[in-house]
Amino acid sequence: MPKIRTTRTKKAPDGFEEIEPILDDYARKMRDAENESHEGKRKSESLWPIMRISHARSRYIYELYYKREAISKELYDWLLKEKYGDTNLIAKWKKTGYEKLCCLRCIQTKDMNYQGSTCICRVPKAQVRAGTVVECVHCGCRGCSSDS
Ligand SMILES: [Zn+2]
Ligand SMILES: [Zn+2]
């Protein structure tokens, strides 16, 4: 399949070429997930693969900059501006207790059915009763508490 380059008219900052193959790979996985049949799945469940990929891509960018210090601030900002990563989610990862947060919906308790309570995936493993299935309805997360 030929590469589609129509969206990238302005020049990316230095270092982009090195991570581009990985970002292309995420884009391809994302397209596959979007085109996948939703038949026989619950509505929210069909979004899980897409949320997982977008999470993984944000994580990749976050780690490149904050953990591995492999990219410049300029490139990092550019990637977020071009929506390669979720700025709001990354902002949460910088906070204590949210280092592994799966998605923003899991901490937005307002529009949840079970008002006020924490999403099951945010509960530390030690506090989850034995036999409880940990599987978040929003993104399929199986536990993202910082203590587990
Ligand atoms: Zn979670
Ligand atoms: Zn989630």
mmCIF file of C-alpha atoms and ligand atoms in Angstrom:
data_model
loop_
_atom_site.group_PDB
_atom_site.id
_atom_site.type_symbol
_atom_site.label_atom_id
_atom_site.label_comp_id
_atom_site.label_asym_id
_atom_site.label_seq_id
_atom_site.Cartn_x
_atom_site.Cartn_y
_atom_site.Cartn_z
ATOM 1 C CA MET A 1 0.000 0.000 0.000
ATOM 2 C CA PRO A 2 1.446 3.403 -0.919
ATOM 3 C CA LYS A 3 2.076 5.787 1.902
ATOM 4 C CA ILE A 4 -0.397 8.598 2.192
ATOM 5 C CA ARG A 5 1.378 11.833 2.853
ATOM 6 C CA THR A 6 -1.265 14.386 2.116
ATOM 7 C CA THR A 7 -1.837 15.332 5.729
ATOM 8 C CA ARG A 8 1.769 16.176 6.414
ATOM 9 C CA THR A 9 2.548 19.247 4.443
ATOM 10 C CA LYS A 10 4.487 21.192 7.014
ATOM 11 C CA LYS A 11 7.874 19.884 7.910
ATOM 12 C CA ALA A 12 8.145 17.850 11.079
ATOM 13 C CA PRO A 13 10.845 18.713 13.632
ATOM 14 C CA ASP A 14 14.132 16.807 13.622
ATOM 15 C CA GLY A 15 13.944 13.275 14.898
ATOM 16 C CA PHE A 16 10.540 12.575 13.479
ATOM 17 C CA GLU A 17 11.873 10.273 10.757
ATOM 18 C CA GLU A 18 13.266 7.958 13.413
ATOM 19 C CA ILE A 19 9.940 7.351 15.094
ATOM 20 C CA GLU A 20 7.779 7.649 11.991
ATOM 21 C CA PRO A 21 7.727 3.886 11.189
ATOM 22 C CA ILE A 22 6.356 3.179 14.661
ATOM 23 C CA LEU A 23 3.737 5.905 14.382
ATOM 24 C CA ASP A 24 2.765 4.587 10.950
ATOM 25 C CA ASP A 25 2.350 1.193 12.513
ATOM 26 C CA TYR A 26 -0.016 2.588 15.144
ATOM 27 C CA ALA A 27 -1.971 4.358 12.415
ATOM 28 C CA ARG A 28 -2.312 1.115 10.513
ATOM 29 C CA LYS A 29 -3.460 -0.804 13.586
ATOM 30 C CA MET A 30 -5.924 1.975 14.324
ATOM 31 C CA ARG A 31 -7.420 1.742 10.841
ATOM 32 C CA ASP A 32 -7.713 -2.029 11.139
ATOM 33 C CA ALA A 33 -9.473 -1.693 14.479
ATOM 34 C CA GLU A 34 -11.874 0.880 13.074
ATOM 35 C CA ASN A 35 -12.718 -1.317 10.101
ATOM 36 C CA GLU A 36 -13.229 -4.398 12.179
ATOM 37 C CA SER A 37 -16.719 -5.790 12.321
ATOM 38 C CA HIS A 38 -18.654 -4.802 15.414
ATOM 39 C CA GLU A 39 -21.081 -7.631 15.049
ATOM 40 C CA GLY A 40 -21.845 -9.524 18.215
ATOM 41 C CA LYS A 41 -20.051 -7.027 20.394
ATOM 42 C CA ARG A 42 -21.428 -4.674 22.949
ATOM 43 C CA LYS A 43 -21.314 -1.094 21.762
ATOM 44 C CA SER A 44 -18.621 0.017 24.176
ATOM 45 C CA GLU A 45 -16.630 -3.137 23.608
ATOM 46 C CA SER A 46 -16.143 -2.390 19.945
ATOM 47 C CA LEU A 47 -14.254 0.752 20.950
ATOM 48 C CA TRP A 48 -11.789 -1.042 23.198
ATOM 49 C CA PRO A 49 -9.224 -1.934 20.535
ATOM 50 C CA ILE A 50 -9.236 1.659 19.303
ATOM 51 C CA MET A 51 -8.823 3.034 22.813
ATOM 52 C CA ARG A 52 -6.041 0.570 23.513
ATOM 53 C CA ILE A 53 -4.104 1.597 20.436
ATOM 54 C CA SER A 54 -4.536 5.288 21.093
ATOM 55 C CA HIS A 55 -3.430 4.670 24.682
ATOM 56 C CA ALA A 56 -0.346 2.770 23.524
ATOM 57 C CA ARG A 57 0.555 5.536 21.096
ATOM 58 C CA SER A 58 0.217 8.262 23.730
ATOM 59 C CA ARG A 59 2.279 6.107 26.075
ATOM 60 C CA TYR A 60 4.969 5.691 23.473
ATOM 61 C CA ILE A 61 5.283 9.445 22.973
ATOM 62 C CA TYR A 62 5.155 10.089 26.705
ATOM 63 C CA GLU A 63 7.954 7.614 27.373
ATOM 64 C CA LEU A 64 10.059 8.871 24.505
ATOM 65 C CA TYR A 65 10.067 12.308 26.002
ATOM 66 C CA TYR A 66 9.760 11.860 29.765
ATOM 67 C CA LYS A 67 11.346 8.470 30.427
ATOM 68 C CA ARG A 68 13.841 7.883 27.666
ATOM 69 C CA GLU A 69 14.507 11.520 26.824
ATOM 70 C CA ALA A 70 14.866 10.406 23.238
ATOM 71 C CA ILE A 71 13.042 13.276 21.556
ATOM 72 C CA SER A 72 13.266 17.050 21.746
ATOM 73 C CA LYS A 73 10.677 19.258 23.405
ATOM 74 C CA GLU A 74 9.972 20.700 19.987
ATOM 75 C CA LEU A 75 9.174 17.302 18.514
ATOM 76 C CA TYR A 76 7.164 16.285 21.564
ATOM 77 C CA ASP A 77 5.012 19.415 21.347
ATOM 78 C CA TRP A 78 4.602 18.948 17.627
ATOM 79 C CA LEU A 79 3.455 15.338 18.051
ATOM 80 C CA LEU A 80 0.797 16.401 20.523
ATOM 81 C CA LYS A 81 -0.298 19.272 18.324
ATOM 82 C CA GLU A 82 -0.650 16.844 15.424
ATOM 83 C CA LYS A 83 -2.731 14.595 17.717
ATOM 84 C CA TYR A 84 -0.321 11.666 17.807
ATOM 85 C CA GLY A 85 -0.861 11.579 21.550
ATOM 86 C CA ASP A 86 -3.634 12.528 23.945
ATOM 87 C CA THR A 87 -2.464 15.664 25.732
ATOM 88 C CA ASN A 88 -5.000 15.366 28.536
ATOM 89 C CA LEU A 89 -4.210 11.755 29.256
ATOM 90 C CA ILE A 90 -0.473 12.401 29.283
ATOM 91 C CA ALA A 91 -1.051 15.274 31.712
ATOM 92 C CA LYS A 92 -2.641 12.771 34.104
ATOM 93 C CA TRP A 93 0.268 10.331 33.890
ATOM 94 C CA LYS A 94 2.493 12.983 35.357
ATOM 95 C CA LYS A 95 0.403 12.990 38.532
ATOM 96 C CA THR A 96 0.990 10.657 41.439
ATOM 97 C CA GLY A 97 -1.528 7.856 41.472
ATOM 98 C CA TYR A 98 -2.393 8.257 37.815
ATOM 99 C CA GLU A 99 0.848 6.974 36.304
ATOM 100 C CA LYS A 100 -0.889 4.086 34.589
ATOM 101 C CA LEU A 101 -4.319 5.569 33.969
ATOM 102 C CA CYS A 102 -5.930 3.814 31.008
ATOM 103 C CA CYS A 103 -8.311 6.486 29.786
ATOM 104 C CA LEU A 104 -9.895 9.738 30.855
ATOM 105 C CA ARG A 105 -13.374 8.273 30.977
ATOM 106 C CA CYS A 106 -12.365 6.096 33.897
ATOM 107 C CA ILE A 107 -11.878 9.114 36.102
ATOM 108 C CA GLN A 108 -14.840 11.097 34.821
ATOM 109 C CA THR A 109 -17.370 9.878 37.305
ATOM 110 C CA LYS A 110 -20.032 12.445 36.504
ATOM 111 C CA ASP A 111 -21.586 10.735 33.482
ATOM 112 C CA MET A 112 -21.224 7.210 34.790
ATOM 113 C CA ASN A 113 -24.055 4.962 35.774
ATOM 114 C CA TYR A 114 -22.442 4.194 39.084
ATOM 115 C CA GLN A 115 -22.049 7.757 40.226
ATOM 116 C CA GLY A 116 -19.331 8.655 42.626
ATOM 117 C CA SER A 117 -17.698 5.267 42.719
ATOM 118 C CA THR A 118 -14.345 4.547 41.185
ATOM 119 C CA CYS A 119 -14.067 2.583 38.003
ATOM 120 C CA ILE A 120 -13.186 -1.018 38.859
ATOM 121 C CA CYS A 121 -9.921 -0.802 36.938
ATOM 122 C CA ARG A 122 -8.716 2.017 39.207
ATOM 123 C CA VAL A 123 -9.085 -0.032 42.388
ATOM 124 C CA PRO A 124 -5.772 -1.416 43.685
ATOM 125 C CA LYS A 125 -5.511 -5.173 43.108
ATOM 126 C CA ALA A 126 -5.226 -5.829 46.841
ATOM 127 C CA GLN A 127 -8.607 -4.194 47.414
ATOM 128 C CA VAL A 128 -10.488 -6.054 44.723
ATOM 129 C CA ARG A 129 -12.512 -8.900 46.146
ATOM 130 C CA ALA A 130 -11.387 -12.327 44.950
ATOM 131 C CA GLY A 131 -13.370 -13.487 41.962
ATOM 132 C CA THR A 132 -14.287 -10.004 40.803
ATOM 133 C CA VAL A 133 -13.797 -9.536 37.092
ATOM 134 C CA VAL A 134 -11.732 -6.450 36.546
ATOM 135 C CA GLU A 135 -12.728 -5.164 33.175
ATOM 136 C CA CYS A 136 -13.560 -1.549 32.658
ATOM 137 C CA VAL A 137 -16.646 -0.836 30.535
ATOM 138 C CA HIS A 138 -15.072 2.182 28.896
ATOM 139 C CA CYS A 139 -11.890 0.761 27.486
ATOM 140 C CA GLY A 140 -11.615 -2.854 28.616
ATOM 141 C CA CYS A 141 -8.823 -1.998 31.024
ATOM 142 C CA ARG A 142 -7.892 -4.794 33.402
ATOM 143 C CA GLY A 143 -6.361 -2.697 36.098
ATOM 144 C CA CYS A 144 -4.449 0.534 35.962
ATOM 145 C CA SER A 145 -4.036 1.475 39.597
ATOM 146 C CA SER A 146 -0.556 2.674 40.439
ATOM 147 C CA ASP A 147 -0.383 0.135 43.273
ATOM 148 C CA SER A 148 -0.893 -2.913 41.105
HETATM 149 ZN ZN ZN B 1 -8.153 1.557 33.782
HETATM 150 ZN ZN ZN B 2 -10.300 3.284 30.977
#
